[in-house]
Coordinates of C-alpha atoms and ligand atoms in Angstrom, one line a residue:
X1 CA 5.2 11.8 -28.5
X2 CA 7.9 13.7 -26.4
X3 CA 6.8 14.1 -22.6
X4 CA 7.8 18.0 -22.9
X5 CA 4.9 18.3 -25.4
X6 CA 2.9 15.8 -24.8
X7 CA -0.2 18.0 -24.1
X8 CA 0.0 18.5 -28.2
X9 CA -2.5 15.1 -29.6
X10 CA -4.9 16.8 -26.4
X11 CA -4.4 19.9 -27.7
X12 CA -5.2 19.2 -31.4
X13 CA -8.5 17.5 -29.9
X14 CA -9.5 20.2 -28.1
X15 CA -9.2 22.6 -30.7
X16 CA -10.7 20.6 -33.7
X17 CA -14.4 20.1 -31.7
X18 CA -15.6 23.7 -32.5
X19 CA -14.7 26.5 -34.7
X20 CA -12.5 29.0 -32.7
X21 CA -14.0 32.4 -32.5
X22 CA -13.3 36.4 -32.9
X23 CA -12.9 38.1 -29.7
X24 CA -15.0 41.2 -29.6
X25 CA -15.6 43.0 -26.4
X26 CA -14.3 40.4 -24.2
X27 CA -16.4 37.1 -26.1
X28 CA -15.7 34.2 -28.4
X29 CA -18.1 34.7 -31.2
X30 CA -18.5 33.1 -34.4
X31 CA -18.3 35.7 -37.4
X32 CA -21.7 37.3 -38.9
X33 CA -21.4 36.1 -42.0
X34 CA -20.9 32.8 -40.2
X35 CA -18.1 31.7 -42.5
X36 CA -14.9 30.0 -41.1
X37 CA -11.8 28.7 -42.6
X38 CA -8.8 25.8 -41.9
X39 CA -5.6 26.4 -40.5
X40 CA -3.2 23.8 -41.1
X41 CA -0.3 21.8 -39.4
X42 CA 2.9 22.6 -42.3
X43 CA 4.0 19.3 -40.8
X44 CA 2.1 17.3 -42.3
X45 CA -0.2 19.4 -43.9
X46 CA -3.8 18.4 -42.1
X47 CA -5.9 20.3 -41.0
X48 CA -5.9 21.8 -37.2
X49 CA -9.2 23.3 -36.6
X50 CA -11.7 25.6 -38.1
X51 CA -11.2 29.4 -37.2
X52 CA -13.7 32.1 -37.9
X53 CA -13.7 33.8 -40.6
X54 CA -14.0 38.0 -40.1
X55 CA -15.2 40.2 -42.4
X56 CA -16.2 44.0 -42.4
X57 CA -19.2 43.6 -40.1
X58 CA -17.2 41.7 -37.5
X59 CA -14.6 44.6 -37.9
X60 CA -16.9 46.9 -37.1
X61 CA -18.3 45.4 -34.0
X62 CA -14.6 44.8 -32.8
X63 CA -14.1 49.1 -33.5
X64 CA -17.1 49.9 -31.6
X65 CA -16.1 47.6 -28.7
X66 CA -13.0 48.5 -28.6
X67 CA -14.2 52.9 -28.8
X68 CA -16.4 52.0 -25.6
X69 CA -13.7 50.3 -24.0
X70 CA -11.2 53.1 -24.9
X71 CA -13.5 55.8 -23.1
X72 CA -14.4 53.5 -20.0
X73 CA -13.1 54.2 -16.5
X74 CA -11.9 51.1 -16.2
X75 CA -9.5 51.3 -18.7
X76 CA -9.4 54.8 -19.1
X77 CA -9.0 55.9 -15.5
X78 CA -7.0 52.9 -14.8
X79 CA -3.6 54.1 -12.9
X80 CA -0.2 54.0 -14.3
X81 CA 0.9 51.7 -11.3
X82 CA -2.4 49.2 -12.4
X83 CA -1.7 49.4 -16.2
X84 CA 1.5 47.9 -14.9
X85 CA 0.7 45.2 -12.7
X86 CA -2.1 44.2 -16.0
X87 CA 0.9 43.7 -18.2
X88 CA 3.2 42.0 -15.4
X89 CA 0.1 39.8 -14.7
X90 CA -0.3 38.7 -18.3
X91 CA 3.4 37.9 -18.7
X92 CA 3.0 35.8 -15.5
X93 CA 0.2 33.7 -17.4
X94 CA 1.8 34.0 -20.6
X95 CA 4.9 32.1 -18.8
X96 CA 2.3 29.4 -16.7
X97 CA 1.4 28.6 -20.1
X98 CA 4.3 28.8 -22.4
X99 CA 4.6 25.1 -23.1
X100 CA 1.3 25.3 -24.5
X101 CA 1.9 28.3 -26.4
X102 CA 4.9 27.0 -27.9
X103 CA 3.0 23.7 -29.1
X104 CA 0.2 25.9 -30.4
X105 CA 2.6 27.6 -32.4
X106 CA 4.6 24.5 -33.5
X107 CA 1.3 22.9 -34.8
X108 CA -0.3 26.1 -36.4
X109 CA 3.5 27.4 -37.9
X110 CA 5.6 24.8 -38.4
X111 CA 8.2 26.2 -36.2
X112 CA 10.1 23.9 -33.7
X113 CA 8.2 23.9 -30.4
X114 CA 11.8 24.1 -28.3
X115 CA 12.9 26.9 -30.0
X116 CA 9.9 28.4 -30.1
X117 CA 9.3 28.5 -26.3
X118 CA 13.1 29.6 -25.9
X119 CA 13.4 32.3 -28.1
X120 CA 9.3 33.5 -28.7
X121 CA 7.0 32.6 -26.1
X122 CA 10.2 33.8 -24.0
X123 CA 10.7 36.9 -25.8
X124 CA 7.0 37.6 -25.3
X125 CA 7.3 37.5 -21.8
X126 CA 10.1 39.3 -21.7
X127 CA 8.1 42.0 -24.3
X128 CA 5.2 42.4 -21.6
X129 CA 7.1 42.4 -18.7
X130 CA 9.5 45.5 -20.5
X131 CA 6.7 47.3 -21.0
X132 CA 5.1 47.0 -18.3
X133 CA 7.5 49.0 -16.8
X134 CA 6.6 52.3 -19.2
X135 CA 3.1 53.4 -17.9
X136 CA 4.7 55.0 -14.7
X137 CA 7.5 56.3 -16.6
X138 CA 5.7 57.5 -19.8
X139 CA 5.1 61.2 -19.1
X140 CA 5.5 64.8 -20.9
X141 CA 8.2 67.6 -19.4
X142 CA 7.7 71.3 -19.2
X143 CA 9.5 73.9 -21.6
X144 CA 10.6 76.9 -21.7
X145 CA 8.6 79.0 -23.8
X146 CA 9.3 82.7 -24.3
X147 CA 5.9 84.1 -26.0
X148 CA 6.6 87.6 -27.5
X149 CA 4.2 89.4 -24.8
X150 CA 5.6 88.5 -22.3
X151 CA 3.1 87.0 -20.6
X152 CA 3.9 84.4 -17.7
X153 CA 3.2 81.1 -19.3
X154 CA 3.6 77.6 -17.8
X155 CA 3.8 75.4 -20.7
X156 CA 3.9 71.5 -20.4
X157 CA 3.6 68.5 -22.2
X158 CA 1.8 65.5 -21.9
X159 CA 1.3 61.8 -23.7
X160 CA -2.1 60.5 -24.3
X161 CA -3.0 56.8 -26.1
X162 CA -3.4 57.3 -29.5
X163 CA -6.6 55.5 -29.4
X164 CA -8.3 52.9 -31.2
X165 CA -5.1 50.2 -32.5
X166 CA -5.7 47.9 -35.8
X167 CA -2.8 45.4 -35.3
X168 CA -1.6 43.5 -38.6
X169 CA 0.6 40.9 -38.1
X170 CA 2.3 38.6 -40.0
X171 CA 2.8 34.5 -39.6
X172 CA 6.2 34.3 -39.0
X173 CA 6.9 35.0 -35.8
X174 CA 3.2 35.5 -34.5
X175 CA 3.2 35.7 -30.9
X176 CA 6.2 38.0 -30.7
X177 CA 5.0 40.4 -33.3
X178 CA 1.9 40.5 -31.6
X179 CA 3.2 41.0 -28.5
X180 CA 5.8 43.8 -29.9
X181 CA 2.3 45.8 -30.9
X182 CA -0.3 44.6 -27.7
X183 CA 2.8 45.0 -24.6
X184 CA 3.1 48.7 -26.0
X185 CA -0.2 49.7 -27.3
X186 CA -1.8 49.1 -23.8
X187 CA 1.0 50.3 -21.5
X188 CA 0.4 53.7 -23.8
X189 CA -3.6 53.2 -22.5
X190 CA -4.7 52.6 -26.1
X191 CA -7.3 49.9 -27.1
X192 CA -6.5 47.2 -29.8
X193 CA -8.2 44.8 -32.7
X194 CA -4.9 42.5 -33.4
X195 CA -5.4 40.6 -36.8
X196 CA -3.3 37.5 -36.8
X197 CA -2.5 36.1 -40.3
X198 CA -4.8 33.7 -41.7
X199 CA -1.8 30.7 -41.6
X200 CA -1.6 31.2 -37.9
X201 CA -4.6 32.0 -35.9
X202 CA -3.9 30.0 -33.1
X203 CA -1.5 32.2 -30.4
X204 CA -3.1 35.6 -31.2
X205 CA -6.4 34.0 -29.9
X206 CA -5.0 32.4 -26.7
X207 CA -2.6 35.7 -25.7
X208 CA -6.3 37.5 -26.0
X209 CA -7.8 35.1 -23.6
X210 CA -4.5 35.0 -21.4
X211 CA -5.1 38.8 -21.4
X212 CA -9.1 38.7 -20.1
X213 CA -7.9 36.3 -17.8
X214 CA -5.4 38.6 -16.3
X215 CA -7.5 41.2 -16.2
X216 CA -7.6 43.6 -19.0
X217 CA -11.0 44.9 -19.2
X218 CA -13.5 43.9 -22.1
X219 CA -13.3 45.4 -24.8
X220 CA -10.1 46.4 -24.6
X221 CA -8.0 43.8 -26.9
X222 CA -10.0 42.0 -29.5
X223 CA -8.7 39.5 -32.1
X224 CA -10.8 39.5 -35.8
X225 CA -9.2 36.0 -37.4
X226 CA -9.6 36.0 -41.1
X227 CA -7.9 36.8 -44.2
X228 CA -6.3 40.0 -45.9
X229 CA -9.9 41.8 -46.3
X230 CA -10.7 41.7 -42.6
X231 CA -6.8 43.8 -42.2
X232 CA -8.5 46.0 -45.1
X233 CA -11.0 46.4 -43.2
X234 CA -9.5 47.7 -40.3
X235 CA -7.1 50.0 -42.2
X236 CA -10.3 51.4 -44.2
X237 CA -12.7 52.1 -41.1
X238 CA -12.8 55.6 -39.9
X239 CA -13.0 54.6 -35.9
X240 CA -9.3 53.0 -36.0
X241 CA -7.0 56.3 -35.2
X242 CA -3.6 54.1 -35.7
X243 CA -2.7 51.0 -37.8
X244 CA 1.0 49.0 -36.8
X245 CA 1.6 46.3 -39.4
X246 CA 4.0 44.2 -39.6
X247 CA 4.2 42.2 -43.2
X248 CA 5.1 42.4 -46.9
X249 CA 6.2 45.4 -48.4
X250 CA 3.7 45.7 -51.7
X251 CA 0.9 45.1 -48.7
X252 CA 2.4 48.1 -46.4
X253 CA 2.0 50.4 -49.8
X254 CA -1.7 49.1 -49.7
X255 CA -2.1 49.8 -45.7
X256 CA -0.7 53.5 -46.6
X257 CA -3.0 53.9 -49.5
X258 CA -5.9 52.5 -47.7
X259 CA -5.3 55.0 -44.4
X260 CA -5.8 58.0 -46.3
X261 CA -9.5 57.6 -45.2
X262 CA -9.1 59.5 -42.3
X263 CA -5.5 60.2 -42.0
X264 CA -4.7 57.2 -39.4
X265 CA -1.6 57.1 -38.0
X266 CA 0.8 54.4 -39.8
X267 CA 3.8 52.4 -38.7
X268 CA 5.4 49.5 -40.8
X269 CA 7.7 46.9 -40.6
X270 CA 8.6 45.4 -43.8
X271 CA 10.3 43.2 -45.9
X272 CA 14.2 43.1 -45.9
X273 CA 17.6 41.6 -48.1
X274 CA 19.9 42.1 -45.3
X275 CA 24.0 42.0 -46.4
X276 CA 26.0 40.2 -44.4
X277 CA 29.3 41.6 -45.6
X278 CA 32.6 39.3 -44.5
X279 CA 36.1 41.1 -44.4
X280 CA 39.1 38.8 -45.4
X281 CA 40.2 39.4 -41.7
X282 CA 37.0 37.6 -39.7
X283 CA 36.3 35.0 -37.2
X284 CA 35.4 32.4 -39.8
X285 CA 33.9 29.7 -37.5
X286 CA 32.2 32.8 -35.3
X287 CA 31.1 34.1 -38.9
X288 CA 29.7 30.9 -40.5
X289 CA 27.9 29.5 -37.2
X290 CA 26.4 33.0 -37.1
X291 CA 25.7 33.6 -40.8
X292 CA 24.2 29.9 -41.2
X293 CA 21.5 30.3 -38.2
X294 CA 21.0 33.9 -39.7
X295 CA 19.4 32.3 -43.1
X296 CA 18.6 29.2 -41.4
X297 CA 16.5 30.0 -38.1
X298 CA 12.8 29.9 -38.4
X299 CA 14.0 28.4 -41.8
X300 CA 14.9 31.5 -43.3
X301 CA 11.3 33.1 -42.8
X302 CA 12.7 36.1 -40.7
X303 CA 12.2 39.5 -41.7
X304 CA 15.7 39.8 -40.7
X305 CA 17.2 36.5 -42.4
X306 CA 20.9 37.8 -43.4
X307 CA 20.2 36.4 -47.0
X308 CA 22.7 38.2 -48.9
X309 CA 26.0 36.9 -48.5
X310 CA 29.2 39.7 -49.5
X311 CA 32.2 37.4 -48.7
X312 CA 36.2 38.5 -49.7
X313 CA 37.0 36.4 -52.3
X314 CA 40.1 35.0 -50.7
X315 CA 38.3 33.4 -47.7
X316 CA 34.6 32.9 -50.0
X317 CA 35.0 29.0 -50.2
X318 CA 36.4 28.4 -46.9
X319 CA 33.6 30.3 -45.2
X320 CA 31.2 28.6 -47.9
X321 CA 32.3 25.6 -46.5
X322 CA 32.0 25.9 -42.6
X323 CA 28.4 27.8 -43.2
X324 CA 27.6 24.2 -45.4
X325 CA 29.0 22.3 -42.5
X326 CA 26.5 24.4 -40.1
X327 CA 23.5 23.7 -42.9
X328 CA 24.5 20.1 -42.3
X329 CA 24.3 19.5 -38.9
X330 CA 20.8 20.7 -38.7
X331 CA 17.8 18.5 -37.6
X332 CA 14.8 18.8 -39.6
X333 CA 11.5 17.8 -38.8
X334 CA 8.3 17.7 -37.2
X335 CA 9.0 20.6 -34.7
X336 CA 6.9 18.2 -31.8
X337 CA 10.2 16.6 -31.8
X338 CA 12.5 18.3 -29.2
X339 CA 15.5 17.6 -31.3
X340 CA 14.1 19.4 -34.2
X341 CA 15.6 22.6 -34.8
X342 CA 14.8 23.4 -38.8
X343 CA 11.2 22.6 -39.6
X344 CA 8.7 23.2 -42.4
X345 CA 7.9 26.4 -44.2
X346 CA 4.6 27.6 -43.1
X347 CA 2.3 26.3 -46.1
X348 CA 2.2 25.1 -49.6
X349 CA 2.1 28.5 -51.3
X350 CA 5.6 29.8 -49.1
X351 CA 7.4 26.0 -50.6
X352 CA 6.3 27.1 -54.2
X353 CA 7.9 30.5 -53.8
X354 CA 10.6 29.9 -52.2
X355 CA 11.4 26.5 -54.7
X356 CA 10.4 29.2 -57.6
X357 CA 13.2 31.7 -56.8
X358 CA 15.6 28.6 -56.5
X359 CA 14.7 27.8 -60.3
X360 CA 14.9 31.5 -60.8
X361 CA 18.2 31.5 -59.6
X362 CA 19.4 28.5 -62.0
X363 CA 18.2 30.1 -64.7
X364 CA 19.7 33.4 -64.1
X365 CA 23.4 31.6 -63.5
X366 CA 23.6 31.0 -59.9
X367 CA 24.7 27.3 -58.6
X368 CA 23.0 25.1 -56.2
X369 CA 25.6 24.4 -54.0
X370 CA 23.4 22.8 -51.1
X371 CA 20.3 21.8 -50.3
X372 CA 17.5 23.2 -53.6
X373 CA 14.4 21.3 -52.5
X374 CA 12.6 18.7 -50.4
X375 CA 14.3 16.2 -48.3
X376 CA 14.2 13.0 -49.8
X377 CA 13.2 11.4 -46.0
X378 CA 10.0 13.9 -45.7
X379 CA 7.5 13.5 -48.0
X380 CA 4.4 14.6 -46.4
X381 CA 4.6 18.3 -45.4
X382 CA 6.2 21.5 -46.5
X383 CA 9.6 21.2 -45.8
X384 CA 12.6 22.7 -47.6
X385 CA 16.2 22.0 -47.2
X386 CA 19.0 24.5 -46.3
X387 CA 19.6 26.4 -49.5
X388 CA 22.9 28.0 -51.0
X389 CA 23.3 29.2 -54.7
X390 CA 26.6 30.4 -55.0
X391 CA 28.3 32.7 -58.1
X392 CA 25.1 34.8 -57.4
X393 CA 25.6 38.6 -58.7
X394 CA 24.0 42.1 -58.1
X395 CA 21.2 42.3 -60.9
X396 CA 20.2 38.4 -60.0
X397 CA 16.2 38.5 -58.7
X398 CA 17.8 35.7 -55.8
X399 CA 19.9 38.9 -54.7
X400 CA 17.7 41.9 -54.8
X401 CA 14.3 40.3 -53.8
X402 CA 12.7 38.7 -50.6
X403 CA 12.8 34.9 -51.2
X404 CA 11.5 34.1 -46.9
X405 CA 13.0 31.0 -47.2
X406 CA 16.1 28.9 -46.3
X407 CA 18.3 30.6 -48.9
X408 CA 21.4 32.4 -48.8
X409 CA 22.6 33.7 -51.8
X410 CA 26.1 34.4 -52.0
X411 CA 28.2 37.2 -54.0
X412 CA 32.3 37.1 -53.5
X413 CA 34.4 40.9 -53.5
X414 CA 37.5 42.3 -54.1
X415 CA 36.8 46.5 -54.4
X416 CA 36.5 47.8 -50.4
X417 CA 35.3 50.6 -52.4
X418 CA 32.8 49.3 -54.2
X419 CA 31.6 46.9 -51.1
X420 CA 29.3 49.4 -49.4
X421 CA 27.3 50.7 -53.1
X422 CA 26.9 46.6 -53.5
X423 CA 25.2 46.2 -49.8
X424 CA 23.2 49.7 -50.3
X425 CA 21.9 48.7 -53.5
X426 CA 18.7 47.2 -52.7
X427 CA 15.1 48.6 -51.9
X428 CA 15.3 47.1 -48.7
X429 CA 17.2 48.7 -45.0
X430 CA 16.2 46.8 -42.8
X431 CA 19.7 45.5 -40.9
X432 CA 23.4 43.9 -41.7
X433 CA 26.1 42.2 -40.6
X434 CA 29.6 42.8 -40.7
X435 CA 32.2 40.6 -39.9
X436 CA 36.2 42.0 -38.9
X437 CA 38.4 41.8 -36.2
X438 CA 39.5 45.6 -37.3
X439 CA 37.2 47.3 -35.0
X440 CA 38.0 50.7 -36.8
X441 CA 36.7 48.9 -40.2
X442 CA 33.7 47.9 -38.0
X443 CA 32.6 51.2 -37.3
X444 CA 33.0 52.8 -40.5
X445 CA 30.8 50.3 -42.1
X446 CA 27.9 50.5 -39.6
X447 CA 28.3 54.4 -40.4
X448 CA 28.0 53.5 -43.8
X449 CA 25.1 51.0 -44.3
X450 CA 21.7 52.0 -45.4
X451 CA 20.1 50.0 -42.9
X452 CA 17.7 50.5 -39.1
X453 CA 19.7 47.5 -37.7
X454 CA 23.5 46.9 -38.0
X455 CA 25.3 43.9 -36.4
X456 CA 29.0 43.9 -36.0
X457 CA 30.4 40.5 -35.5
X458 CA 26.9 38.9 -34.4
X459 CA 24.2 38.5 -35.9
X460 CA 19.9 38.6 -35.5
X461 CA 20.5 40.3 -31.6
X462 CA 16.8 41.9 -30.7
X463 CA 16.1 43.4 -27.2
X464 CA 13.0 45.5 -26.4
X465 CA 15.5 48.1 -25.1
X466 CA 16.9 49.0 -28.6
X467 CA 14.9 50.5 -31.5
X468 CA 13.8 47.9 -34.6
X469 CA 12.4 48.6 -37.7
X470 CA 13.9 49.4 -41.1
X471 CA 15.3 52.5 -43.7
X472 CA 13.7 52.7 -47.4
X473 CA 11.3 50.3 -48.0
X474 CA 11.8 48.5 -44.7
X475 CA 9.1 50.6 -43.2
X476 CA 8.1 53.7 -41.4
X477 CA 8.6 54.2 -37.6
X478 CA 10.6 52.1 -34.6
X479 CA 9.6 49.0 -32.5
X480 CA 10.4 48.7 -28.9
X481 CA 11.9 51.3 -26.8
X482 CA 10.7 54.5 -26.3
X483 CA 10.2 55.0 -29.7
X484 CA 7.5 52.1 -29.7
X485 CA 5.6 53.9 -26.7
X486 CA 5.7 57.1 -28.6
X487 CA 3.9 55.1 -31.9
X488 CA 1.0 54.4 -29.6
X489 CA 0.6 58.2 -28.2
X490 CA 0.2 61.3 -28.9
X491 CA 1.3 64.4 -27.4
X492 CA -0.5 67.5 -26.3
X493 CA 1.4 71.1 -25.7
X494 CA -0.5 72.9 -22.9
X495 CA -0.4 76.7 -22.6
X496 CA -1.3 78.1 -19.4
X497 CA -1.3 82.1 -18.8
X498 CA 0.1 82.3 -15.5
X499 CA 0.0 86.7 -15.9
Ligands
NAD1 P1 1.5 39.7 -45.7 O1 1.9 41.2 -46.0 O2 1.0 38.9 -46.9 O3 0.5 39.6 -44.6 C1 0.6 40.2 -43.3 C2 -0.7 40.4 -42.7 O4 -1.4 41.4 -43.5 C3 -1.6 39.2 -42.6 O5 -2.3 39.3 -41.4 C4 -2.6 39.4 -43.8 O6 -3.8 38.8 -43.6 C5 -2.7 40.9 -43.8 N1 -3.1 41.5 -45.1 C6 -3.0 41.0 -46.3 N2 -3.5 41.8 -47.2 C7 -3.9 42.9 -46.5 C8 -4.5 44.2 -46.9 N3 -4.7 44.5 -48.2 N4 -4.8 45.1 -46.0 C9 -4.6 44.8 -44.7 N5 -4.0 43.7 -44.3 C10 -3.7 42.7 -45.2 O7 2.9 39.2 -45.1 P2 3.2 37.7 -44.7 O8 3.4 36.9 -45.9 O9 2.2 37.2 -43.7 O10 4.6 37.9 -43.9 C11 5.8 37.9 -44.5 C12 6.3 39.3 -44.7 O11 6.4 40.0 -43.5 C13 7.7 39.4 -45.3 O12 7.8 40.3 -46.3 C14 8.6 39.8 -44.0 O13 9.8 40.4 -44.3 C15 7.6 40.7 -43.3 N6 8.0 40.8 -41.9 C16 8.6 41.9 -41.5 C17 9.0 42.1 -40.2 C18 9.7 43.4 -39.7 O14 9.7 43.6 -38.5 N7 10.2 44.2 -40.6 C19 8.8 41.1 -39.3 C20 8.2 39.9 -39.7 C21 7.8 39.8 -41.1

């Protein structure tokens, strides 16, 4: 066992003596129902622990918990200035604990435990500790209003939380895409019921307990593990005012469907096919390091994952090549191992659909030209190797759908003027890359891409400063930024006859 993660055997002890809980109103319980289910290790595929199993009735505790906690003085009259130290406080435990987290993680996802804590359980801390600096900055403005009477009217603006917060998430990245929801959700003063994705329990339930421990009243973030009914529960029940998921597309339609109920307020951020579109004049070794750990980081299961390749055919096979060479020098393995950096897809079910749309590929013309399945030296676990299928074209499924694997399916061009109607045909928007050294080609393209995120000449750059999320059917509504604070509030015009 590495010494850096060494607490991970302890760990897995720990976990596996007793089923781990909901969190309602600031306590581990079991669900009603008293039903739990596994979550694995996609390393090896055993089981980790039990986890409880939430249903509709544990749902419903969770909303009335979190209603009481939303109207309570001490969370409701907490100051701006205290809302802020709360947040800073849990980023301080977050970061005491981040080896732990990033083990967790490793164990319950698959991913590798050093990049995890690098890039995740650091960009979580870095999430909280951004918006912990909104509460005292969050406000409304005054306007100047000219009513047709005349009348002397002070008119002003204010923000207030949204309220109740069903939180969705996804396993992919499952402490950062809770913390992108939680860090702005209670800086706006809003309560929360996160629902971590049945794959990976684990972090969702720690951060929750990170967060009592800092501080954050009862009642004011509570976790309901458990499977795609207990999110349909959530989005169905009339005391949630606002649902954020984060997840597939077909389940987003479901969400929007589902919040008709009583008109909740919806944000989504969904699936993507993002281009990465090569000009004959690039960086080619800048291009293929970035382009391989664009497909190939977090083994392709990034919403993000640049997975559409649009290379000019007179560099194609020499870019091929070097993003092969990148593939190559990849370490793949049990993600305890500190010198992993490609590990297993998160279960059995992701390996059989990402292995189906390889076949699918095959048989629709497209060549394997590394990488297809298993590697032959791992035979226990759900791991997949780096995956290109070249002479891929337009109408192929491997081009237009979401594979969420280690895939990278890759078209070759000629027509500039055709380029841009290739990398816009897709359902998807949510972000691109573009590769030149012609700055003035750069910026014309970014103008011209259907997409919420454009990269020019990097790749997969996210910063809580900047707006995320995605055009078309990439979802509804930004992440991070201001725009994030403004999904957890609403704002109230005030009219004040001053005559
Ligand atoms: P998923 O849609 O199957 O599940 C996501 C979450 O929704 C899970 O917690 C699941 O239990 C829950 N869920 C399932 N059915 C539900 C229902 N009917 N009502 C409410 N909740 C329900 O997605 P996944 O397989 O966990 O994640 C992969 C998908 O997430 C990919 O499509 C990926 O692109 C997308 N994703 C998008 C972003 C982004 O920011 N745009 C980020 C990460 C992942």
């Amino acid at each position: 066992m590495p010494t850096s993660f060494a607490k991970a055997e302890s760990l897995g002890a720990d976990l596996a003596r007793a089923p781990r809980g909901l969190i309602i109103g600031g306590k581990s319980v079991q669900a009603v129902s008293g039903k739990t289910f596994a979550t694995v290790n996609p390393a090896t595929g055993k089981e980790i622990c039990q986890v409880a199993e939430g249903g509709a009735e544990d749902v419903d505790l969770a909303v009335k918990a979190a209603r009481q906690a939303l109207v309570d003085p001490a969370w409701a009259n907490m100051s701006a200035v205290d809302r802020s130290l709360l947040l800073n406080r849990l980023a301080d435990l977050i970061e005491r604990d981040a080896a732990e987290l990033a083990v967790l993680e490793c164990i319950d996802n698959g991913k590798p435990a050093t990049l995890t804590q690098a890039v995740e359980i650091e960009g979580s801390i870095k999430t909280f500790r951004y918006f912990a600096g909104w509460p005292t900055k969050f406000g409304g403005e005054t306007l100047p209003v000219s009513p047709r009477s005349g009348a002397k009217i002070l008119n002003y603006t204010v923000r207030e939380p949204v309220g109740v917060c069903g939180l969705i998430v996804p396993w992919n990245y499952p402490m950062s895409m809770a913390a992108w929801k939680v860090a702005p959700a209670l800086a706006a003063g809003c309560t929360v019921i996160l629902k971590p994705a049945e794959q990976t329990p684990l972090t969702a339930l720690r951060l929750a307990e990170l967060a009592l421990e800092a501080g954050v009243p009862e009642g004011v973030f509570n976790v309901i593990t458990g499977f795609g009914e207990a999110g349909a529960a959530l989005v169905d029940h009339p005391g949630v005012d606002k649902v954020a998921f984060t997840g597939s597309t077909a389940v987003g339609k479901a969400i929007v469907r589902g919040s008709t109920v009583n008109l909740k307020k919806v944000s989504l951020e969904l699936g993507g096919k993002s281009p990465q579109i090569v000009l004959p004049d690039a960086d080619l070794d800048a291009a293929a390091a970035s382009i391989a750990a664009g497909i190939f980081f977090n083994q392709g299961q990034t919403c993000t994952a640049g997975s559409r390749l649009y290379a000019h055919s007179s560099i194609h096979d020499d870019l091929l090549a070097r993003i092969a060479d990148q593939a190559a020098q990849l370490t793949i393995g049990n993600g305890l191992d500190p010198s992993v950096n490609f590990g297993p897809l998160v279960s059995q079910e992701q390996w059989d659909q990402v292995s189906s749309y390889v076949e699918i590929g095959k048989n629709e013309g497209a060549d394997i030209m590394i990488g297809g399945g298993r590697p032959a030296d791992l035979s226990e676990g759900y791991f997949f190797q780096p995956t290109i299928m070249t002479n891929a074209g337009c109408d192929m499924r491997i081009v237009r759908e979401e594979i969420f694997g280690p895939v990278l399916s890759a078209l070759s061009w000629d027509d500039a003027d055709d380029l841009v109607a290739q990398a816009n045909d897709s359902d998807f928007g949510l972000s691109a890359g573009i590769w030149t050294n012609d700055i003035k080609q750069g910026h014309r393209l970014a103008s011209q891409v259907k997409a919420g995120t454009v990269w020019v000449n990097c790749f997969n750059l996210v910063d809580n400063a900047t707006p995320f999320g995605g055009f078309k059917q990439s979802g509804w509504g930004r992440e991070h930024g201001r725009q994030a604070m403004e999904l957890y509030s609403e704002i109230k015009s005030v009219w004040v006859n001053l005559s």
